[in-house]
Amino acid sequence: MASVEGRVVSENHPGSAPRANRGLTANVIQVALTGGASGIGLEAAKLLSERGAILSIADVNQQGLDDALKAIKGNKHIATAVDVRDGAQVKDWIGKTVQQFGRLDSGVNLAGVARMQAPITEGTDDDWDFMMGVNGKGVFHCMREQLKHMKNGGSIVNAASIQGMVGCANTSIYAASKSVVISLTKSVAREVGPRNIRVNCIAPGVVKTPLLDPFEKGGQKVPTTMQCFDRQAHPIEIARVIAFLVSDEASYITGSNYPVDGGTTA
């Protein structure tokens, strides 16, 4: 028992702080993670599993999911092919996840797409629908279903981008889709705070993932000169921040957007 502003509360009271340094290891947590077949999602899945989480990973790439399961520590994880643009698929995936795991403690929504850089005058309706569908609507679908199964306590981490924070020429549609993620994150954090659920997002800079492959193969150089570090991030450097935000070590952090950008927004 502890005294807080003249009140005596239990250490396990939803409004009290968890014990320091619990991390992910004090209790096994059940995590639903999208984008788990490659890049940041795969590194986050591997790191979370190493720290004791049991994972339900989703991606549109079935072969990538099969390979991911082999790379992730442990044998209790499950993988499901899901197109996050389809609300019915997401609902079915989360429902089956909870049915198998018994509960859901955390959502890590990392599925994302980008297309070649171009001025807005060359953008197409399909570009808009595709990027908004995966990056924006996909996060909406995932949070909607995840939060239905988080009754009292939990955490969600969404993938935004520094391009959702500042103006970015020739990537206006992608930037707009990531600003949607930031706004959704902040608004939903206020909705579910009374249920002791935390909602945050990360805003990576330039990260060496398959998302960059079409740009580099198309001869478009992805600049790093605006960063304090003149290099691309490795996905594990982003995954470490995700693992922190999922853990109880981030127990008083919600509604926040974390730039992990090598100082681009400094």
Coordinates of C-alpha atoms in Angstrom, one line a residue, residues 46-244:
K46 CA 12.4 -10.6 -32.8
L47 CA 13.3 -8.1 -30.0
L48 CA 9.9 -8.4 -28.3
S49 CA 10.1 -12.2 -28.4
E50 CA 13.6 -12.1 -26.9
R51 CA 12.1 -10.0 -24.1
G52 CA 9.4 -12.5 -23.4
A53 CA 6.4 -11.5 -25.5
I54 CA 4.2 -13.9 -27.4
L55 CA 3.3 -12.6 -30.8
S56 CA 0.6 -12.7 -33.4
I57 CA 2.2 -11.2 -36.4
A58 CA 0.4 -10.1 -39.6
D59 CA 1.6 -9.1 -43.0
V60 CA 0.3 -9.3 -46.6
N61 CA 3.5 -11.3 -47.5
Q62 CA 2.8 -15.0 -46.6
Q63 CA 6.2 -16.2 -47.5
G64 CA 7.8 -13.4 -45.5
L65 CA 5.6 -14.4 -42.5
D66 CA 6.7 -18.0 -42.8
D67 CA 10.3 -16.9 -42.8
A68 CA 9.7 -14.5 -39.9
L69 CA 8.3 -17.3 -37.7
K70 CA 11.6 -19.2 -38.2
A71 CA 13.6 -16.1 -37.2
I72 CA 11.6 -15.3 -34.0
K73 CA 12.6 -16.8 -30.7
G74 CA 10.0 -19.2 -29.2
N75 CA 7.3 -21.6 -30.6
K76 CA 4.1 -20.1 -29.3
H77 CA 3.8 -17.3 -31.9
I78 CA 1.3 -17.3 -34.7
A79 CA 1.3 -15.6 -38.2
T80 CA -1.6 -14.6 -40.4
A81 CA -1.7 -13.1 -43.8
V82 CA -3.7 -9.8 -43.5
D83 CA -4.4 -6.8 -45.7
V84 CA -4.9 -4.1 -43.1
R85 CA -7.0 -2.1 -45.6
D86 CA -9.7 -4.7 -45.2
G87 CA -11.5 -4.2 -41.9
A88 CA -13.1 -7.6 -41.9
Q89 CA -9.6 -9.3 -42.3
V90 CA -8.3 -7.3 -39.4
K91 CA -11.3 -8.1 -37.2
D92 CA -10.9 -11.8 -38.0
W93 CA -7.2 -11.7 -37.2
I94 CA -7.6 -10.0 -33.9
G95 CA -10.5 -12.2 -32.9
K96 CA -8.5 -15.3 -33.6
T97 CA -5.5 -13.9 -31.8
V98 CA -7.5 -13.3 -28.6
Q99 CA -9.2 -16.7 -28.9
Q100 CA -5.8 -18.4 -29.0
F101 CA -3.9 -16.2 -26.5
G102 CA -6.8 -15.6 -24.1
R103 CA -6.2 -11.8 -24.1
L104 CA -4.4 -9.0 -25.9
D105 CA -2.0 -6.7 -24.1
S106 CA -0.4 -4.7 -26.8
G107 CA -0.9 -3.6 -30.5
V108 CA 2.1 -2.7 -32.6
N109 CA 0.9 -1.3 -35.9
L110 CA 3.8 -1.0 -38.3
A111 CA 2.4 -2.0 -41.7
G112 CA 3.2 0.8 -44.1
V113 CA 3.8 1.5 -47.8
A114 CA 5.3 4.3 -50.0
R115 CA 5.5 5.0 -53.7
M116 CA 8.0 6.8 -55.9
Q117 CA 8.6 10.4 -55.1
A118 CA 6.8 12.8 -57.4
P119 CA 5.1 16.2 -57.3
I120 CA 1.5 16.3 -56.4
T121 CA 0.6 17.2 -60.0
E122 CA 1.8 13.7 -61.0
G123 CA 0.0 11.9 -58.1
T124 CA -2.8 9.6 -59.0
D125 CA -6.0 8.6 -57.2
D126 CA -4.6 5.1 -56.9
D127 CA -1.5 6.5 -55.1
W128 CA -3.7 8.3 -52.7
D129 CA -6.0 5.4 -52.0
F130 CA -3.1 2.9 -51.7
M131 CA -1.0 4.9 -49.2
M132 CA -3.9 6.3 -47.3
G133 CA -5.5 2.8 -47.2
V134 CA -2.5 1.0 -45.7
N135 CA -0.9 3.8 -43.7
G136 CA -4.0 5.6 -42.4
K137 CA -7.0 3.3 -42.7
G138 CA -5.0 0.3 -41.7
V139 CA -3.9 1.8 -38.4
F140 CA -7.6 2.8 -37.8
H141 CA -8.7 -0.8 -38.4
C142 CA -6.1 -2.2 -36.2
M143 CA -6.6 0.1 -33.2
R144 CA -10.4 -0.3 -33.5
E145 CA -10.2 -4.0 -33.1
Q146 CA -7.3 -4.1 -30.7
L147 CA -9.0 -1.7 -28.3
K148 CA -12.2 -3.8 -28.2
H149 CA -10.2 -6.5 -26.4
M150 CA -8.2 -4.3 -24.0
K151 CA -10.5 -3.8 -21.1
N152 CA -8.2 -2.2 -18.5
G153 CA -4.6 -1.6 -19.3
G154 CA -2.5 -2.1 -22.4
S155 CA -0.4 -0.3 -24.9
I156 CA -0.4 0.5 -28.6
V157 CA 2.5 1.7 -30.7
N158 CA 1.8 3.0 -34.3
A159 CA 4.2 3.8 -37.1
A160 CA 4.2 7.4 -38.3
S161 CA 7.2 9.1 -39.9
I162 CA 9.0 12.4 -39.6
Q163 CA 7.4 13.2 -43.0
G164 CA 4.1 13.4 -41.1
M165 CA 5.6 16.1 -38.9
V166 CA 7.1 18.5 -41.5
G167 CA 6.5 19.5 -45.1
C168 CA 8.2 17.2 -47.6
A169 CA 8.3 18.1 -51.3
N170 CA 7.4 15.3 -53.7
T171 CA 6.1 13.0 -51.0
S172 CA 3.0 14.8 -50.1
I173 CA 0.6 11.8 -50.2
Y174 CA 2.9 9.7 -48.1
A175 CA 3.4 12.6 -45.7
A176 CA -0.3 13.2 -45.4
S177 CA -0.9 9.5 -44.6
K178 CA 1.6 9.6 -41.8
S179 CA 0.2 12.8 -40.3
V180 CA -3.1 10.9 -40.1
V181 CA -1.3 8.3 -37.9
I182 CA 0.0 11.0 -35.5
S183 CA -3.4 12.6 -35.2
L184 CA -5.1 9.3 -34.6
T185 CA -2.6 8.4 -32.0
K186 CA -3.0 11.5 -30.0
S187 CA -6.8 11.5 -30.2
V188 CA -7.2 7.9 -29.3
A189 CA -4.8 8.3 -26.4
R190 CA -7.2 10.7 -24.9
E191 CA -10.2 8.4 -25.4
V192 CA -8.6 5.4 -23.7
G193 CA -6.5 7.0 -21.0
P194 CA -9.3 6.4 -18.4
R195 CA -8.9 2.7 -19.1
N196 CA -5.2 2.8 -18.3
I197 CA -4.3 2.2 -22.0
R198 CA -1.4 4.0 -23.5
V199 CA -1.2 4.9 -27.2
N200 CA 2.0 6.3 -28.8
C201 CA 3.6 6.5 -32.2
I202 CA 7.2 6.5 -33.5
A203 CA 8.4 8.7 -36.4
P204 CA 11.4 7.2 -38.0
G205 CA 13.7 9.0 -40.4
V206 CA 15.6 7.2 -43.2
V207 CA 15.7 3.5 -42.3
K208 CA 17.4 0.8 -44.3
T209 CA 14.3 -1.4 -45.0
P210 CA 12.7 -3.0 -48.1
L211 CA 10.4 0.1 -48.2
L212 CA 13.4 2.0 -49.7
D213 CA 14.2 -0.6 -52.4
P214 CA 11.9 0.8 -55.1
F215 CA 13.4 4.3 -54.7
E216 CA 17.0 3.1 -54.9
K217 CA 16.3 0.7 -57.8
G218 CA 14.6 3.6 -59.6
G219 CA 17.7 5.8 -59.2
Q220 CA 16.2 8.0 -56.5
K221 CA 18.8 8.7 -53.8
V222 CA 17.3 8.9 -50.3
P223 CA 19.2 11.8 -48.6
T224 CA 20.7 11.6 -45.1
T225 CA 22.5 15.0 -45.2
M226 CA 19.8 16.7 -43.1
Q227 CA 20.5 14.3 -40.2
C228 CA 23.1 14.7 -37.5
F229 CA 24.3 11.2 -38.5
D230 CA 25.0 10.9 -42.2
R231 CA 23.7 7.3 -42.5
Q232 CA 20.5 5.3 -42.6
A233 CA 19.2 3.8 -39.4
H234 CA 19.1 0.0 -39.0
P235 CA 15.7 -1.3 -38.2
I236 CA 16.8 -2.6 -34.8
E237 CA 17.4 1.1 -33.7
I238 CA 13.7 1.7 -34.3
A239 CA 12.7 -1.6 -32.7
R240 CA 14.4 -0.7 -29.4
V241 CA 12.2 2.4 -29.1
I242 CA 9.1 0.4 -29.9
A243 CA 10.0 -2.2 -27.2
F244 CA 10.5 0.6 -24.7

